[in-house]
Amino acid sequence: MKHKKPKHPLSPMSVIALGFLALILCGALLLSLPAASRAHSPTPFLDALFTSVSATCVTGLVTLDTATHWSAFGQAVILLLIQIGGLGFMTVSVMLSLILKRAISPRERYLVAQSMNVSSFDGIVRFVKLILCGTFLFELLGACLLAIRFVPLFGWGDGLYKSLFHSISAFCNAGFDLMGVYSGEFSSLSAFTDDPLVCLTLCALIALGGLGFVVWRELYELVKYKKPLSLYSRLVLITSFLLTLFGFVFFLLCEWDNTALYGSGGTGTKVLSSLFQSVTLRTAGFSTVNPALTGGPSQLVACILMFIGGSSGGTAGGVKTVTFALVCIALIQSARGRSAYTVGKKRIAEDNIRRALALVGCGLLVVFLSTLLLSLTNTCPMNAALYEVFSAFGTVGISLGLTPSLNAFGKILLMVLMYFGRIGLLTLTFAISRRQMQIDSVIAYPADKSILIG
């Protein structure tokens, strides 16, 4: 009698990657239906797939204007994909289990922990409840604040709908907007450049979503139990603040005399726009000014901010703030001749430094190869190709206007980048960590000191 080989369950990263692919495909099929477009005609599948990938990976790059092309049904599908993509489909799965009062299995707990990039699944259900409560609370508060401006402009029904849509899109760092009918296709939030209520509300939502759920939990425990923040959370908060401050000051000074960008806007408009650009470039995708009108230095800094992105375990993309911080720490302390990497009175494990360097190196390689491919297969300026690739990889969604005019290959390339930016980096982190542990636990080779550097 032959014995059947036991079936090996998929690895956590495989489940997460395949789950997102299934969600993307379902979204694309729904968006390709005639009911999803305002014209009640089928949308080309490639455009429907692109929109589904962009929404699920909370990016915001679009080939079709969200407000003018998609019907209420299509917009609802996009909003659902944004919410699931922002929270993570495993978090949504646990939410449904809690609603149905179904027991959460140990494997499900482990999958949720991996999807949030946390090392332990102890208390993970409480963590998910905190995430869900915090998410819906912030999105509701954001919608209420936006409604103060949108209801008088669009009426009660449409105003409340737009308020909720933009609140969810901002918190999930998606960047999809519904202003195409009001201010023109692909105009994003340019009609609210000098509106502090809209801009500051969206900035707050973007920042809260981009901090990461782990930092949320530690801030909650700090307030409630006076529990001190971990080194990770302190690095997230400090790095996020410094990056936002740097972007704000740079854009303010560099674009101060750019009349093409600001028109007749005064000091208040310039300050508000610079702050909004600095925040939104950290993976949100909204814009209150036309990024194509910014200068070359500003576009380069924008690419850097998009590449770094937000923080782990949240709604943001990019290589993440702490990864960037660890690379900076390694570079500074190596230049000073230190063999151990320390922050304050804490030593950072060399494994974490190696993983950070590997992620940044891999990310840069992917970005530059993709830029080369995009510029070779599409007639476009190099700066536009580079900007679009950084935007897709960082799941940002800000564009210089290139995306709608790309050929089929260009759209597919950006879809791959968006998926890799959302799922691939998490999978790569996990793979590097596992491979490193396997190698380190088996054998250690003697060091070779003949290599010269510098």
mmCIF file of C-alpha atoms in Angstrom, residues 209-433:
data_model
loop_
_atom_site.group_PDB
_atom_site.id
_atom_site.type_symbol
_atom_site.label_atom_id
_atom_site.label_comp_id
_atom_site.label_asym_id
_atom_site.label_seq_id
_atom_site.Cartn_x
_atom_site.Cartn_y
_atom_site.Cartn_z
ATOM 1 C CA GLY A 209 -1.664 55.563 8.377
ATOM 2 C CA GLY A 210 2.024 55.735 7.512
ATOM 3 C CA LEU A 211 3.319 55.387 11.098
ATOM 4 C CA GLY A 212 2.491 51.689 11.251
ATOM 5 C CA PHE A 213 0.245 49.696 13.537
ATOM 6 C CA VAL A 214 3.072 48.603 15.847
ATOM 7 C CA VAL A 215 3.815 52.244 16.683
ATOM 8 C CA TRP A 216 0.097 52.784 17.306
ATOM 9 C CA ARG A 217 0.079 49.994 19.847
ATOM 10 C CA GLU A 218 3.135 51.315 21.656
ATOM 11 C CA LEU A 219 1.766 54.863 21.752
ATOM 12 C CA TYR A 220 -1.499 53.489 23.142
ATOM 13 C CA GLU A 221 0.409 51.554 25.819
ATOM 14 C CA LEU A 222 2.520 54.638 26.586
ATOM 15 C CA VAL A 223 -0.591 56.715 27.252
ATOM 16 C CA LYS A 224 -2.546 54.041 29.113
ATOM 17 C CA TYR A 225 0.152 52.087 30.975
ATOM 18 C CA LYS A 226 3.125 54.512 30.871
ATOM 19 C CA LYS A 227 5.087 51.801 29.053
ATOM 20 C CA PRO A 228 8.188 53.288 27.378
ATOM 21 C CA LEU A 229 8.538 53.217 23.618
ATOM 22 C CA SER A 230 10.814 50.637 22.032
ATOM 23 C CA LEU A 231 13.868 51.667 20.018
ATOM 24 C CA TYR A 232 11.952 50.776 16.848
ATOM 25 C CA SER A 233 9.069 53.169 17.604
ATOM 26 C CA ARG A 234 11.446 55.940 18.597
ATOM 27 C CA LEU A 235 13.344 55.506 15.334
ATOM 28 C CA VAL A 236 10.060 55.606 13.387
ATOM 29 C CA LEU A 237 8.866 58.807 15.049
ATOM 30 C CA ILE A 238 12.222 60.616 14.837
ATOM 31 C CA THR A 239 12.923 59.571 11.230
ATOM 32 C CA SER A 240 9.372 60.408 10.095
ATOM 33 C CA PHE A 241 9.567 63.856 11.682
ATOM 34 C CA LEU A 242 13.009 64.628 10.224
ATOM 35 C CA LEU A 243 12.038 63.475 6.725
ATOM 36 C CA THR A 244 8.853 65.551 6.800
ATOM 37 C CA LEU A 245 10.755 68.588 8.074
ATOM 38 C CA PHE A 246 13.487 68.156 5.464
ATOM 39 C CA GLY A 247 10.983 67.822 2.611
ATOM 40 C CA PHE A 248 8.962 70.805 3.819
ATOM 41 C CA VAL A 249 11.972 73.140 4.105
ATOM 42 C CA PHE A 250 13.500 71.954 0.817
ATOM 43 C CA PHE A 251 10.321 72.389 -1.240
ATOM 44 C CA LEU A 252 9.558 75.730 0.395
ATOM 45 C CA LEU A 253 12.993 77.175 -0.418
ATOM 46 C CA CYS A 254 13.488 75.505 -3.785
ATOM 47 C CA GLU A 255 10.069 76.376 -5.248
ATOM 48 C CA TRP A 256 9.485 79.719 -3.524
ATOM 49 C CA ASP A 257 9.770 81.767 -6.734
ATOM 50 C CA ASN A 258 8.057 79.203 -8.988
ATOM 51 C CA THR A 259 5.133 81.279 -10.258
ATOM 52 C CA ALA A 260 4.148 78.530 -12.737
ATOM 53 C CA LEU A 261 3.574 76.209 -9.771
ATOM 54 C CA TYR A 262 1.807 78.563 -7.352
ATOM 55 C CA GLY A 263 0.353 81.181 -9.670
ATOM 56 C CA SER A 264 -0.675 84.191 -7.629
ATOM 57 C CA GLY A 265 -0.612 82.216 -4.347
ATOM 58 C CA GLY A 266 0.905 84.006 -1.376
ATOM 59 C CA THR A 267 3.087 82.894 1.519
ATOM 60 C CA GLY A 268 0.323 80.817 3.121
ATOM 61 C CA THR A 269 -0.256 78.844 -0.083
ATOM 62 C CA LYS A 270 3.469 78.152 -0.487
ATOM 63 C CA VAL A 271 3.863 76.984 3.115
ATOM 64 C CA LEU A 272 0.779 74.767 2.985
ATOM 65 C CA SER A 273 1.709 73.283 -0.407
ATOM 66 C CA SER A 274 5.280 72.543 0.690
ATOM 67 C CA LEU A 275 4.057 70.758 3.815
ATOM 68 C CA PHE A 276 1.490 68.788 1.842
ATOM 69 C CA GLN A 277 4.078 67.722 -0.750
ATOM 70 C CA SER A 278 6.485 66.582 1.952
ATOM 71 C CA VAL A 279 3.808 64.443 3.637
ATOM 72 C CA THR A 280 2.054 63.057 0.561
ATOM 73 C CA LEU A 281 5.293 61.965 -1.118
ATOM 74 C CA ARG A 282 5.755 59.493 1.720
ATOM 75 C CA THR A 283 3.445 57.088 -0.204
ATOM 76 C CA ALA A 284 0.079 58.914 -0.190
ATOM 77 C CA GLY A 285 -0.275 60.032 -3.814
ATOM 78 C CA PHE A 286 -2.466 63.136 -3.518
ATOM 79 C CA SER A 287 -1.189 66.412 -4.932
ATOM 80 C CA THR A 288 -2.338 69.994 -4.522
ATOM 81 C CA VAL A 289 0.112 71.342 -7.123
ATOM 82 C CA ASN A 290 1.172 69.932 -10.475
ATOM 83 C CA PRO A 291 4.406 67.960 -9.805
ATOM 84 C CA ALA A 292 5.367 68.308 -13.486
ATOM 85 C CA LEU A 293 5.854 72.040 -12.869
ATOM 86 C CA THR A 294 8.384 71.546 -10.058
ATOM 87 C CA GLY A 295 12.094 71.935 -10.773
ATOM 88 C CA GLY A 296 14.626 69.141 -11.290
ATOM 89 C CA PRO A 297 16.039 69.281 -7.715
ATOM 90 C CA SER A 298 12.528 69.019 -6.243
ATOM 91 C CA GLN A 299 11.725 66.037 -8.462
ATOM 92 C CA LEU A 300 14.925 64.306 -7.343
ATOM 93 C CA VAL A 301 14.143 64.871 -3.656
ATOM 94 C CA ALA A 302 10.587 63.671 -4.324
ATOM 95 C CA CYS A 303 12.016 60.420 -5.716
ATOM 96 C CA ILE A 304 14.136 59.965 -2.575
ATOM 97 C CA LEU A 305 11.146 60.511 -0.285
ATOM 98 C CA MET A 306 9.009 58.124 -2.367
ATOM 99 C CA PHE A 307 11.719 55.470 -2.199
ATOM 100 C CA ILE A 308 11.952 55.708 1.606
ATOM 101 C CA GLY A 309 8.186 55.713 2.148
ATOM 102 C CA GLY A 310 6.481 55.170 5.490
ATOM 103 C CA SER A 311 6.911 52.643 8.293
ATOM 104 C CA SER A 312 6.573 48.886 8.543
ATOM 105 C CA GLY A 313 3.298 47.197 9.431
ATOM 106 C CA GLY A 314 1.121 50.080 8.252
ATOM 107 C CA THR A 315 -0.534 51.300 5.083
ATOM 108 C CA ALA A 316 2.573 52.898 3.562
ATOM 109 C CA GLY A 317 5.032 51.546 0.996
ATOM 110 C CA GLY A 318 8.690 52.165 0.210
ATOM 111 C CA VAL A 319 11.716 50.554 1.833
ATOM 112 C CA LYS A 320 10.461 52.022 5.132
ATOM 113 C CA THR A 321 11.749 54.687 7.503
ATOM 114 C CA VAL A 322 13.625 52.408 9.907
ATOM 115 C CA THR A 323 15.401 50.660 7.020
ATOM 116 C CA PHE A 324 16.607 54.082 5.845
ATOM 117 C CA ALA A 325 17.571 55.036 9.413
ATOM 118 C CA LEU A 326 19.606 51.836 9.870
ATOM 119 C CA VAL A 327 21.467 52.416 6.601
ATOM 120 C CA CYS A 328 22.301 55.987 7.685
ATOM 121 C CA ILE A 329 23.461 54.741 11.103
ATOM 122 C CA ALA A 330 25.643 52.068 9.468
ATOM 123 C CA LEU A 331 27.207 54.566 7.063
ATOM 124 C CA ILE A 332 27.907 57.201 9.746
ATOM 125 C CA GLN A 333 29.285 54.804 12.336
ATOM 126 C CA SER A 334 31.337 52.853 9.779
ATOM 127 C CA ALA A 335 32.879 56.134 8.614
ATOM 128 C CA ARG A 336 33.781 56.868 12.240
ATOM 129 C CA GLY A 337 35.547 53.489 12.516
ATOM 130 C CA ARG A 338 33.072 51.800 14.824
ATOM 131 C CA SER A 339 32.620 48.045 14.559
ATOM 132 C CA ALA A 340 29.371 47.978 16.588
ATOM 133 C CA TYR A 341 26.262 49.939 15.614
ATOM 134 C CA THR A 342 24.589 51.686 18.537
ATOM 135 C CA VAL A 343 21.769 54.157 19.118
ATOM 136 C CA GLY A 344 21.748 55.703 22.555
ATOM 137 C CA LYS A 345 22.542 52.811 24.891
ATOM 138 C CA LYS A 346 21.135 50.142 22.565
ATOM 139 C CA ARG A 347 23.192 48.010 20.185
ATOM 140 C CA ILE A 348 21.614 47.220 16.820
ATOM 141 C CA ALA A 349 22.037 43.622 15.707
ATOM 142 C CA GLU A 350 24.267 43.255 12.646
ATOM 143 C CA ASP A 351 21.602 41.041 11.042
ATOM 144 C CA ASN A 352 19.241 44.029 10.959
ATOM 145 C CA ILE A 353 21.912 46.221 9.387
ATOM 146 C CA ARG A 354 22.624 43.611 6.698
ATOM 147 C CA ARG A 355 18.927 43.201 5.945
ATOM 148 C CA ALA A 356 18.485 46.980 5.662
ATOM 149 C CA LEU A 357 21.427 47.279 3.271
ATOM 150 C CA ALA A 358 20.146 44.339 1.206
ATOM 151 C CA LEU A 359 16.667 45.860 0.917
ATOM 152 C CA VAL A 360 17.932 49.280 -0.121
ATOM 153 C CA GLY A 361 20.386 47.771 -2.594
ATOM 154 C CA CYS A 362 17.761 45.490 -4.094
ATOM 155 C CA GLY A 363 15.237 48.335 -4.256
ATOM 156 C CA LEU A 364 17.647 50.649 -6.065
ATOM 157 C CA LEU A 365 18.576 47.899 -8.526
ATOM 158 C CA VAL A 366 14.898 47.225 -9.301
ATOM 159 C CA VAL A 367 14.154 50.935 -9.727
ATOM 160 C CA PHE A 368 17.042 51.677 -12.078
ATOM 161 C CA LEU A 369 16.515 48.581 -14.225
ATOM 162 C CA SER A 370 12.801 49.372 -14.460
ATOM 163 C CA THR A 371 13.540 52.975 -15.425
ATOM 164 C CA LEU A 372 15.826 51.751 -18.196
ATOM 165 C CA LEU A 373 13.150 49.364 -19.506
ATOM 166 C CA LEU A 374 10.420 52.006 -19.333
ATOM 167 C CA SER A 375 12.468 54.626 -21.174
ATOM 168 C CA LEU A 376 13.506 52.100 -23.858
ATOM 169 C CA THR A 377 9.954 50.926 -24.557
ATOM 170 C CA ASN A 378 8.129 54.261 -24.281
ATOM 171 C CA THR A 379 8.825 57.657 -25.786
ATOM 172 C CA CYS A 380 9.271 59.743 -22.652
ATOM 173 C CA PRO A 381 11.859 61.945 -20.912
ATOM 174 C CA MET A 382 14.186 60.112 -18.536
ATOM 175 C CA ASN A 383 13.098 62.214 -15.544
ATOM 176 C CA ALA A 384 9.433 61.313 -16.145
ATOM 177 C CA ALA A 385 10.279 57.606 -16.420
ATOM 178 C CA LEU A 386 12.370 57.735 -13.230
ATOM 179 C CA TYR A 387 9.656 59.634 -11.349
ATOM 180 C CA GLU A 388 6.939 57.192 -12.445
ATOM 181 C CA VAL A 389 9.014 54.149 -11.485
ATOM 182 C CA PHE A 390 9.852 55.539 -8.036
ATOM 183 C CA SER A 391 6.164 56.366 -7.554
ATOM 184 C CA ALA A 392 5.067 52.829 -8.471
ATOM 185 C CA PHE A 393 7.787 51.105 -6.435
ATOM 186 C CA GLY A 394 7.056 53.239 -3.365
ATOM 187 C CA THR A 395 3.286 52.728 -3.872
ATOM 188 C CA VAL A 396 2.940 56.518 -3.881
ATOM 189 C CA GLY A 397 0.798 57.370 -6.890
ATOM 190 C CA ILE A 398 2.033 60.855 -7.757
ATOM 191 C CA SER A 399 2.691 61.197 -11.471
ATOM 192 C CA LEU A 400 4.214 63.636 -13.912
ATOM 193 C CA GLY A 401 1.389 62.698 -16.281
ATOM 194 C CA LEU A 402 3.130 59.776 -17.975
ATOM 195 C CA THR A 403 0.987 56.823 -16.788
ATOM 196 C CA PRO A 404 -2.127 57.330 -18.999
ATOM 197 C CA SER A 405 0.010 57.483 -22.150
ATOM 198 C CA LEU A 406 2.098 54.352 -21.494
ATOM 199 C CA ASN A 407 1.900 51.374 -23.838
ATOM 200 C CA ALA A 408 0.850 47.905 -22.665
ATOM 201 C CA PHE A 409 4.381 46.923 -21.620
ATOM 202 C CA GLY A 410 4.799 50.121 -19.590
ATOM 203 C CA LYS A 411 1.528 49.540 -17.747
ATOM 204 C CA ILE A 412 2.445 45.922 -16.989
ATOM 205 C CA LEU A 413 5.869 47.031 -15.731
ATOM 206 C CA LEU A 414 4.292 49.552 -13.351
ATOM 207 C CA MET A 415 1.828 46.900 -12.131
ATOM 208 C CA VAL A 416 4.721 44.574 -11.302
ATOM 209 C CA LEU A 417 6.483 47.408 -9.486
ATOM 210 C CA MET A 418 3.380 48.300 -7.462
ATOM 211 C CA TYR A 419 2.896 44.663 -6.464
ATOM 212 C CA PHE A 420 6.575 44.286 -5.591
ATOM 213 C CA GLY A 421 6.525 47.537 -3.615
ATOM 214 C CA ARG A 422 3.558 46.348 -1.550
ATOM 215 C CA ILE A 423 4.171 42.583 -1.251
ATOM 216 C CA GLY A 424 7.610 41.870 -2.659
ATOM 217 C CA LEU A 425 9.599 43.847 -0.105
ATOM 218 C CA LEU A 426 7.837 42.096 2.789
ATOM 219 C CA THR A 427 8.495 38.714 1.154
ATOM 220 C CA LEU A 428 12.105 39.661 0.463
ATOM 221 C CA THR A 429 12.634 40.727 4.093
ATOM 222 C CA PHE A 430 11.242 37.421 5.321
ATOM 223 C CA ALA A 431 13.300 35.407 2.803
ATOM 224 C CA ILE A 432 16.565 37.197 3.700
ATOM 225 C CA SER A 433 15.912 36.644 7.395
#
